[in-house]
Amino acid sequence: MSEKIITTEKLFKRYPVGDGEFTALNDINLTFDKGEFSGIIGPSGSGKTTLLNILGSLDSPTEGRATVLGHPISSLSHKEAAQLRNKHIGFIFQVYNLLPVYTVFENVEFALLLQNRSASERKKEVMQALEWVGLENMANKKPSKLSGGEGQRVAIARAMVKRPDLVLADEPTANLDAKNAHAILQTMKKLNEELNTTFIFATHDEKVMGYLNRLIHLEDGKVAKDEIVTAKTV
Amino acid sequence: MKLAFHLAYKNLMGAGLRTWLNAGVLSFAFVVIIFYNALIDGWNQQAKIDGINWQYGYGHLVNDNYDAYDAFSIKDGHGELPESKQKNLTPILIQQGNLYPNGRMMSILIKGIDPNQGILLLPTQLLNDSKAEIPVIIGKRMSESAKVKTGDEFLLRWRDKNGTYDAATVTVAGVFETNVPFVDSRQIWMSIDKLRKLTLLHNKTTYFVANEQYKYESAPGWRFEDQEYLMREQTRLINAKKVGGSIFYVLLMTLSLLAIFDTQVLSIFRRQKEIGTYIALGMTRWQVVRIFTAEGAMYSVFATVLGAIYGIPLMWYLSITGISFGADGGEMGVIISETLYPVYGMGLIFGTILLVILSATIVSFLPARKIARMNPVEALKGKIS
């Protein structure tokens, strides 16, 4: 039986706009199993990123319930939410969000520093993560010296180094050319298969969709379609 | 906290020139504060030593009728102290008189002192060595204002205890140089026995200067003024200078701390995505506040190191050569030497370091508090204005 790691029930997110309010998420009821390689897809403004932020405990719903790895997001304190992200969730962003003054190694190491791991353990894990993404020879480079594809691969290594249960990737290929996009998608797919890490993407990129096993279509904040699809294999 | 300092260090080193500009400005304020205070302390110390050596000794036993600030008290401000109570004391008698050097007239104080005294640095031995009828010693300021030098003779006029005018020719037995204008300007020193004889004030004394061994015993008609009391005006002046100086360095500190504050405000605005990323990676908001606060505090640590690099050799050099202001205390009525030597106390240095670190930490914390209220989603988008 598959293990459910995320559940949302009657999830709403509303923002005040002028005198009224804008509903970004409207009655979202979803479950995600461990090891899924799923995508929340839809046009800009459909609520993809908002849903991802709630699942990542960066934001909280206005109404309804979201449970991630057994933690009810709405009732987490800042500290508890930080711990959840630190231990169990990896983020990959559209613009990589690498820390510019750190080297590739230090960027990847950051997540482990927050976990107070020993220096030797950190070194071992960081090199392993860089090996997964094929950047073990670039450990001492600064992000400014990397290409877009390399930068995103560092971001993947940073998200994966702590071996999280869940990786949330927001438009990870939006700034990449087709070749690099396929390369990083293959890397993520491989890690998903090898480590059984759950990946949830927010995307409207056709290339990404080709790799996903499940597509959740969002339209105006509502789930329009939730389909299981046959994905490319690596 | 270790992590905050580790990350702050990396961020500051990564920021390059911006970091060193801030640290440079702060280090300048830091060095100036230490130097200015050290100069005042040096002056204070020098003034105290000079004051004790030339004027105050270890206190004055003063006749009750004499008030140093009242010229009218000079005439009758003297008395007799039993011989038994004069142990470890050097008597000084003061009377008013007129000098006629080179045809001019100058109102002066005639001070009589025991030529064999060893408490004050006044070269009174010259009074014993001179073969002149009435030898006197004068200070350099007096010598310059009266335009007389060693060996010169001039007419001195005074009144004896009965008010009768008398006059005699006196000879300059020596000219001494001192930083203490109160034993120099508009006065001449002669043997107290001679002055007592000239004024008919036998055994009379205006005040006694105590040596280190002197133990005060109450004596009717006499009051004891200790060093602290005698130096009160000088201390007050130096304290006033310190207050004036503190305004100057508060201004300097404000300017440099403003630079840090400004950098922090700009930094928090410019580095929103970085802040959002820290939070997304699992830091609490207060952990991020600590990083930014540590960055500000670290500016002061860098400033300390930078200040030490150029400040220590500079201050060491100035403590040896001193700084010449060409000041004459006689004109200002204070004890001040031409060359001041700064004195760097440990308390001053560590106190200033602590002050700079604390202030830099506080001004960094103030804008960093904003992070605690930041919405991480907005921060990641870089949309906080």
Short mmCIF file of N, CA, C and O in Angstrom, two decimals, chain A residues 15 49 53 58-59 78-79 82-83 85-86 89 91 93 95 97-102 106-107 109-111 113-114 142 158 162, chain B residues 3 6-8 10-15 273-274 276-285 287 291 372 375-378 380-381:
data_model
loop_
_atom_site.label_atom_id
_atom_site.label_comp_id
_atom_site.label_asym_id
_atom_site.label_seq_id
_atom_site.Cartn_x
_atom_site.Cartn_y
_atom_site.Cartn_z
N TYR A 15 -6.32 36.36 -0.93
CA TYR A 15 -5.51 37.56 -0.66
C TYR A 15 -6.41 38.79 -0.73
O TYR A 15 -7.27 38.87 -1.61
N THR A 49 2.19 28.13 -7.72
CA THR A 49 3.24 28.49 -6.75
C THR A 49 2.66 28.65 -5.35
O THR A 49 3.27 28.25 -4.36
N ASN A 53 3.98 26.71 -2.18
CA ASN A 53 4.46 27.40 -0.97
C ASN A 53 3.77 26.90 0.29
O ASN A 53 4.38 26.80 1.35
N LEU A 58 5.96 27.47 3.66
CA LEU A 58 6.40 28.87 3.56
C LEU A 58 5.20 29.80 3.70
O LEU A 58 5.34 30.98 3.97
N ASP A 59 4.04 29.25 3.48
CA ASP A 59 2.80 30.04 3.53
C ASP A 59 1.76 29.17 4.23
O ASP A 59 1.97 27.96 4.39
N HIS A 78 6.62 29.17 13.64
CA HIS A 78 7.71 29.48 12.70
C HIS A 78 8.85 28.49 12.87
O HIS A 78 9.45 28.03 11.90
N LYS A 79 9.12 28.17 14.12
CA LYS A 79 10.27 27.30 14.41
C LYS A 79 9.99 25.88 13.91
O LYS A 79 10.86 25.24 13.30
N ALA A 82 10.19 25.80 10.23
CA ALA A 82 11.60 25.83 9.79
C ALA A 82 12.22 24.45 9.94
O ALA A 82 12.99 23.99 9.07
N GLN A 83 11.90 23.77 11.02
CA GLN A 83 12.46 22.43 11.23
C GLN A 83 11.96 21.44 10.18
O GLN A 83 12.70 20.58 9.70
N ARG A 85 11.03 22.15 7.12
CA ARG A 85 11.74 22.45 5.87
C ARG A 85 13.18 21.98 5.94
O ARG A 85 13.72 21.39 5.00
N ASN A 86 13.79 22.22 7.06
CA ASN A 86 15.20 21.89 7.23
C ASN A 86 15.45 20.38 7.12
O ASN A 86 16.43 19.96 6.49
N ILE A 89 12.16 18.85 3.65
CA ILE A 89 11.73 19.42 2.37
C ILE A 89 12.89 20.12 1.66
O ILE A 89 13.63 20.89 2.29
N PHE A 91 13.88 22.61 -1.68
CA PHE A 91 13.27 23.54 -2.64
C PHE A 91 14.18 23.74 -3.85
O PHE A 91 15.40 23.86 -3.71
N PHE A 93 14.23 26.44 -7.10
CA PHE A 93 13.54 27.63 -7.60
C PHE A 93 13.87 27.89 -9.07
O PHE A 93 14.89 27.42 -9.58
N VAL A 95 14.92 30.66 -10.38
CA VAL A 95 16.18 31.41 -10.59
C VAL A 95 17.30 30.87 -9.70
O VAL A 95 18.22 31.58 -9.34
N ASN A 97 18.35 30.65 -6.92
CA ASN A 97 18.54 31.23 -5.57
C ASN A 97 19.78 30.69 -4.86
O ASN A 97 19.75 30.38 -3.67
N LEU A 98 20.87 30.63 -5.60
CA LEU A 98 22.12 30.23 -4.94
C LEU A 98 22.67 31.44 -4.19
O LEU A 98 22.42 32.59 -4.58
N LEU A 99 23.37 31.18 -3.11
CA LEU A 99 23.93 32.29 -2.33
C LEU A 99 25.23 32.73 -3.00
O LEU A 99 26.17 31.94 -3.11
N PRO A 100 25.26 33.96 -3.49
CA PRO A 100 26.34 34.37 -4.40
C PRO A 100 27.74 34.38 -3.79
O PRO A 100 28.71 34.22 -4.51
N VAL A 101 27.84 34.62 -2.47
CA VAL A 101 29.19 34.72 -1.91
C VAL A 101 29.79 33.36 -1.53
O VAL A 101 30.95 33.27 -1.16
N TYR A 102 28.97 32.31 -1.63
CA TYR A 102 29.46 30.98 -1.28
C TYR A 102 29.88 30.22 -2.53
O TYR A 102 29.36 30.46 -3.62
N GLU A 106 29.92 25.20 -0.66
CA GLU A 106 29.29 25.84 0.51
C GLU A 106 27.79 26.01 0.34
O GLU A 106 27.03 25.90 1.31
N ASN A 107 27.36 26.26 -0.89
CA ASN A 107 25.92 26.37 -1.14
C ASN A 107 25.21 25.06 -0.82
O ASN A 107 24.16 25.04 -0.20
N GLU A 109 26.44 22.69 1.04
CA GLU A 109 26.70 22.35 2.45
C GLU A 109 25.73 23.05 3.40
O GLU A 109 25.49 22.58 4.52
N PHE A 110 25.20 24.19 2.96
CA PHE A 110 24.39 25.05 3.83
C PHE A 110 23.32 24.28 4.60
O PHE A 110 23.16 24.43 5.81
N ALA A 111 22.56 23.45 3.86
CA ALA A 111 21.46 22.73 4.50
C ALA A 111 21.96 21.83 5.63
O ALA A 111 21.29 21.65 6.65
N LEU A 113 24.73 22.39 7.37
CA LEU A 113 25.20 23.25 8.48
C LEU A 113 24.05 23.51 9.45
O LEU A 113 24.24 23.52 10.65
N LEU A 114 22.87 23.70 8.87
CA LEU A 114 21.70 23.96 9.72
C LEU A 114 21.31 22.73 10.54
O LEU A 114 20.60 22.84 11.53
N LYS A 142 32.43 29.74 -7.74
CA LYS A 142 31.36 30.61 -7.24
C LYS A 142 30.19 30.54 -8.21
O LYS A 142 30.40 30.33 -9.42
N ARG A 158 21.73 20.96 -3.69
CA ARG A 158 21.43 21.58 -2.39
C ARG A 158 20.12 21.05 -1.82
O ARG A 158 19.99 20.83 -0.62
N LYS A 162 20.38 16.73 1.82
CA LYS A 162 19.90 16.28 3.13
C LYS A 162 18.96 15.09 3.00
O LYS A 162 18.36 14.67 3.98
N LEU B 3 26.98 29.63 13.98
CA LEU B 3 26.60 29.56 12.57
C LEU B 3 26.37 30.98 12.02
O LEU B 3 26.82 31.30 10.92
N HIS B 6 29.63 32.56 11.45
CA HIS B 6 30.29 31.89 10.32
C HIS B 6 29.73 32.43 9.00
O HIS B 6 30.48 32.82 8.10
N LEU B 7 28.40 32.49 8.93
CA LEU B 7 27.76 32.96 7.70
C LEU B 7 27.98 34.46 7.51
O LEU B 7 28.24 34.92 6.39
N ALA B 8 27.91 35.21 8.61
CA ALA B 8 28.13 36.66 8.53
C ALA B 8 29.54 36.94 8.00
O ALA B 8 29.73 37.81 7.15
N LYS B 10 31.38 35.03 6.12
CA LYS B 10 31.44 34.69 4.69
C LYS B 10 30.76 35.79 3.86
O LYS B 10 31.27 36.20 2.83
N ASN B 11 29.60 36.25 4.34
CA ASN B 11 28.87 37.28 3.59
C ASN B 11 29.67 38.57 3.50
O ASN B 11 29.72 39.20 2.44
N LEU B 12 30.30 38.95 4.60
CA LEU B 12 31.06 40.20 4.59
C LEU B 12 32.30 40.08 3.72
O LEU B 12 32.63 41.00 2.96
N MET B 13 32.97 38.95 3.80
CA MET B 13 34.16 38.77 2.97
C MET B 13 33.75 38.76 1.50
O MET B 13 34.46 39.28 0.64
N GLY B 14 32.59 38.16 1.26
CA GLY B 14 32.09 38.09 -0.12
C GLY B 14 31.69 39.45 -0.64
O GLY B 14 31.74 39.71 -1.84
N ALA B 15 31.28 40.34 0.27
CA ALA B 15 30.83 41.67 -0.16
C ALA B 15 32.00 42.57 -0.57
O ALA B 15 31.79 43.61 -1.19
N LYS B 273 15.77 38.00 -1.62
CA LYS B 273 15.70 36.62 -2.14
C LYS B 273 16.60 35.72 -1.31
O LYS B 273 16.27 34.55 -1.07
N GLU B 274 17.74 36.28 -0.91
CA GLU B 274 18.66 35.50 -0.09
C GLU B 274 18.01 35.17 1.25
O GLU B 274 18.11 34.04 1.75
N GLY B 276 14.80 34.99 1.84
CA GLY B 276 13.77 33.99 1.54
C GLY B 276 14.39 32.61 1.39
O GLY B 276 13.85 31.60 1.86
N THR B 277 15.56 32.56 0.74
CA THR B 277 16.23 31.27 0.53
C THR B 277 16.68 30.68 1.87
O THR B 277 16.52 29.48 2.10
N TYR B 278 17.24 31.54 2.74
CA TYR B 278 17.64 31.04 4.07
C TYR B 278 16.45 30.38 4.77
O TYR B 278 16.56 29.31 5.35
N ILE B 279 15.31 31.06 4.68
CA ILE B 279 14.12 30.55 5.37
C ILE B 279 13.64 29.26 4.69
O ILE B 279 13.30 28.28 5.36
N ALA B 280 13.66 29.26 3.36
CA ALA B 280 13.24 28.04 2.63
C ALA B 280 14.16 26.87 2.95
O ALA B 280 13.73 25.71 2.99
N LEU B 281 15.42 27.16 3.19
CA LEU B 281 16.36 26.07 3.49
C LEU B 281 16.24 25.58 4.93
O LEU B 281 16.90 24.61 5.31
N GLY B 282 15.43 26.26 5.71
CA GLY B 282 15.17 25.74 7.05
C GLY B 282 15.63 26.62 8.20
O GLY B 282 15.66 26.18 9.34
N MET B 283 15.97 27.87 7.91
CA MET B 283 16.33 28.76 9.01
C MET B 283 15.07 29.42 9.55
O MET B 283 14.13 29.68 8.78
N THR B 284 15.06 29.71 10.84
CA THR B 284 13.95 30.50 11.37
C THR B 284 14.25 31.95 11.04
O THR B 284 15.39 32.32 10.75
N ARG B 285 13.21 32.79 11.12
CA ARG B 285 13.43 34.20 10.81
C ARG B 285 14.43 34.83 11.78
O ARG B 285 15.24 35.66 11.38
N GLN B 287 16.84 33.38 13.21
CA GLN B 287 18.21 32.95 12.86
C GLN B 287 18.77 33.87 11.77
O GLN B 287 19.94 34.23 11.80
N ILE B 291 21.99 36.52 11.68
CA ILE B 291 23.06 36.62 10.67
C ILE B 291 23.32 38.09 10.35
O ILE B 291 24.45 38.56 10.35
N ALA B 372 12.20 39.62 10.80
CA ALA B 372 11.33 38.78 11.62
C ALA B 372 9.87 38.92 11.21
O ALA B 372 9.05 38.04 11.50
N ASN B 375 7.42 38.23 5.11
CA ASN B 375 6.73 37.06 4.56
C ASN B 375 7.74 36.36 3.63
O ASN B 375 8.18 36.95 2.65
N PRO B 376 8.12 35.11 3.93
CA PRO B 376 9.16 34.47 3.12
C PRO B 376 8.80 34.35 1.64
O PRO B 376 9.68 34.40 0.77
N VAL B 377 7.49 34.20 1.36
CA VAL B 377 7.07 34.07 -0.03
C VAL B 377 7.34 35.38 -0.78
O VAL B 377 7.90 35.38 -1.89
N GLU B 378 6.99 36.48 -0.13
CA GLU B 378 7.25 37.80 -0.74
C GLU B 378 8.76 38.03 -0.87
O GLU B 378 9.23 38.59 -1.85
N LEU B 380 11.09 35.77 -1.23
CA LEU B 380 11.63 34.95 -2.33
C LEU B 380 11.36 35.60 -3.68
O LEU B 380 12.15 35.48 -4.61
N LYS B 381 10.24 36.29 -3.74
CA LYS B 381 9.91 36.97 -5.01
C LYS B 381 10.66 38.30 -5.11
O LYS B 381 10.66 38.93 -6.17
#
